[in-house]
C-alpha positions as a printed NumPy array, in Angstrom:
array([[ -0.583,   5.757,  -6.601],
       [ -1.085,   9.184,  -6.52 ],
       [ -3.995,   8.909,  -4.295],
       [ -1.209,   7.982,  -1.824],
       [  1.221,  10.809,  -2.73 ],
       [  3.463,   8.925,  -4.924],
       [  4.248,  10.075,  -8.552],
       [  5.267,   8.245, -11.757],
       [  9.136,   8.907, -12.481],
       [  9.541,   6.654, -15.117],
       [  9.124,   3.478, -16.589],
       [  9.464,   0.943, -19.413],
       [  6.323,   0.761, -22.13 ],
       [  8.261,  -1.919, -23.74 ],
       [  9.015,  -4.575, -20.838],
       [  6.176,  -3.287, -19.405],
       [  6.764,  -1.098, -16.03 ],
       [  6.167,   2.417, -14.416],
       [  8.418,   3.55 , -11.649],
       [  6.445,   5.456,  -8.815],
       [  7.976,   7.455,  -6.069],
       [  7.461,   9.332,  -3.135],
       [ 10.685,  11.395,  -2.749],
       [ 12.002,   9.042,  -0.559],
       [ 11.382,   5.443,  -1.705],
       [ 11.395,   4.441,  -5.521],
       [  9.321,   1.184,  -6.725],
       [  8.788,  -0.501,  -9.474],
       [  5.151,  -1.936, -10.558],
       [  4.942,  -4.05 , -13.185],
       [  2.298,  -5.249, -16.238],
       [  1.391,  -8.968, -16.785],
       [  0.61 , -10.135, -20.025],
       [ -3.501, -10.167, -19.366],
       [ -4.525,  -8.862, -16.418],
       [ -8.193, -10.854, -17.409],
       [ -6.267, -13.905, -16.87 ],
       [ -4.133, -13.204, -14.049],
       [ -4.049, -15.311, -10.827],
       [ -4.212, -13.546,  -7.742],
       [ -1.827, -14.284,  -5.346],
       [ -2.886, -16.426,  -2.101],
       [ -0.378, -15.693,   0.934],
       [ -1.066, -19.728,   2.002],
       [ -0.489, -20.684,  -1.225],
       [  2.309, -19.043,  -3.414],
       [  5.682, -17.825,  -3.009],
       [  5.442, -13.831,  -3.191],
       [  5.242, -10.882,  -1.815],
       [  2.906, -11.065,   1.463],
       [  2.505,  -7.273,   1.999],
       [  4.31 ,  -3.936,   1.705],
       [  4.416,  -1.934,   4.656],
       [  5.11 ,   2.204,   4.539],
       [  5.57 ,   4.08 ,   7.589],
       [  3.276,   6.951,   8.044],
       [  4.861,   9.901,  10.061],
       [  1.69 ,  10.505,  12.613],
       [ -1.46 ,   9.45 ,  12.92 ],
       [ -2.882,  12.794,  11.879],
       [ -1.505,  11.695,   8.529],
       [ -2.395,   8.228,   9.108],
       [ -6.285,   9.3  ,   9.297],
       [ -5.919,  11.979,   6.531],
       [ -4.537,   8.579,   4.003],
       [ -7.256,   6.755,   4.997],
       [ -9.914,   9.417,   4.283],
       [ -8.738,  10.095,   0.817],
       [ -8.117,   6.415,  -0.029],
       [-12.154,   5.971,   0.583],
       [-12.352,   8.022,  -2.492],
       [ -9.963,   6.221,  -4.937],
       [-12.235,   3.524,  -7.101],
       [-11.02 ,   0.045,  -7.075],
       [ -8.95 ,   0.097,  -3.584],
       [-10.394,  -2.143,  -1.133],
       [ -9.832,  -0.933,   2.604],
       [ -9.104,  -4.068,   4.415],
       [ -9.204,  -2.296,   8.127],
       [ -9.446,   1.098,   8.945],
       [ -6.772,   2.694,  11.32 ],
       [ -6.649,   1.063,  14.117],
       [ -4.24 ,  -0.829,  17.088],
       [ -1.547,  -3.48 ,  16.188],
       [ -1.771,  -5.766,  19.022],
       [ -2.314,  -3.715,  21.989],
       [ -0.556,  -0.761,  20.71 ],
       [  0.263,   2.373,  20.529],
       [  1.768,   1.002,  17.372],
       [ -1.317,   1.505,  14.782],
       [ -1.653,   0.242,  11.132],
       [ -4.359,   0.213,   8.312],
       [ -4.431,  -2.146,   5.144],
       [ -5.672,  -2.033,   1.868],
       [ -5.706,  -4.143,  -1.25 ],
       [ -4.963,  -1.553,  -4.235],
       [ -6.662,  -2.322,  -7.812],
       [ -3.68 ,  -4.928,  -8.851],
       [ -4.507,  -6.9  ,  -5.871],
       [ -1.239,  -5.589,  -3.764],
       [ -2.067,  -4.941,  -0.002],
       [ -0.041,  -2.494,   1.418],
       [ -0.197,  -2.08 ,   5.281],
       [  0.531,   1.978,   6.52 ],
       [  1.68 ,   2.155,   9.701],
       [  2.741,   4.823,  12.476],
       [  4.94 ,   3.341,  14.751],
       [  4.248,   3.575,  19.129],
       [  7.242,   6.34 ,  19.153],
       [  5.958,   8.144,  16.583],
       [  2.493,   8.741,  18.432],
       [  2.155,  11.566,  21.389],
       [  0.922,   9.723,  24.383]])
């Protein structure tokens, strides 16, 4: 997470959890038992979370995200930057190392024309 900005704030070594935040927006990540034996999620298949989706204040910052999260080991960049639909709207996911895709995304009035 901190390749994204976010910092641990807390957490739980006993249940087990780690709190990350960005000064804005607190979440909560949490352990399973054996990661060797856990079952990815399948968004046709179980019952779970799909995607989260951060705003990203321009696309300056947007592109500036995407270059450092080449560098971070284990993240898989599903698409680069680019156009939701026909835009201006425009959105990049990844798949971090737990298997979590998160979707960044500058929305059209948020981008100078």
């Amino acid at each position: 997470m901190e390749g994204l900005g976010w910092k641990k704030v807390g957490g739980d070594p006993d249940y087990p959890s780690v709190f990350v935040s960005n000064g804005k927006t607190l979440i909560t990540l949490w352990q399973v038992e054996d990661p060797m034996t856990a079952i990815p999620f399948h968004r046709c298949k179980n019952i779970g979370l799909h995607h989260l989706a951060i705003t990203v204040e321009s696309l300056e910052k947007l592109h500036a995200l995407h270059d450092r999260i080449k560098e971070i080991e284990g993240v898989n960049i599903e698409f680069a930057p680019e156009y939701l639909g026909n835009g201006p709207t425009t959105h990049m996911m990844i798949n971090e190392p737990s298997g979590i895709r998160l979707e960044f995304i500058v929305p059209g009035d948020r981008i100078k024309q």
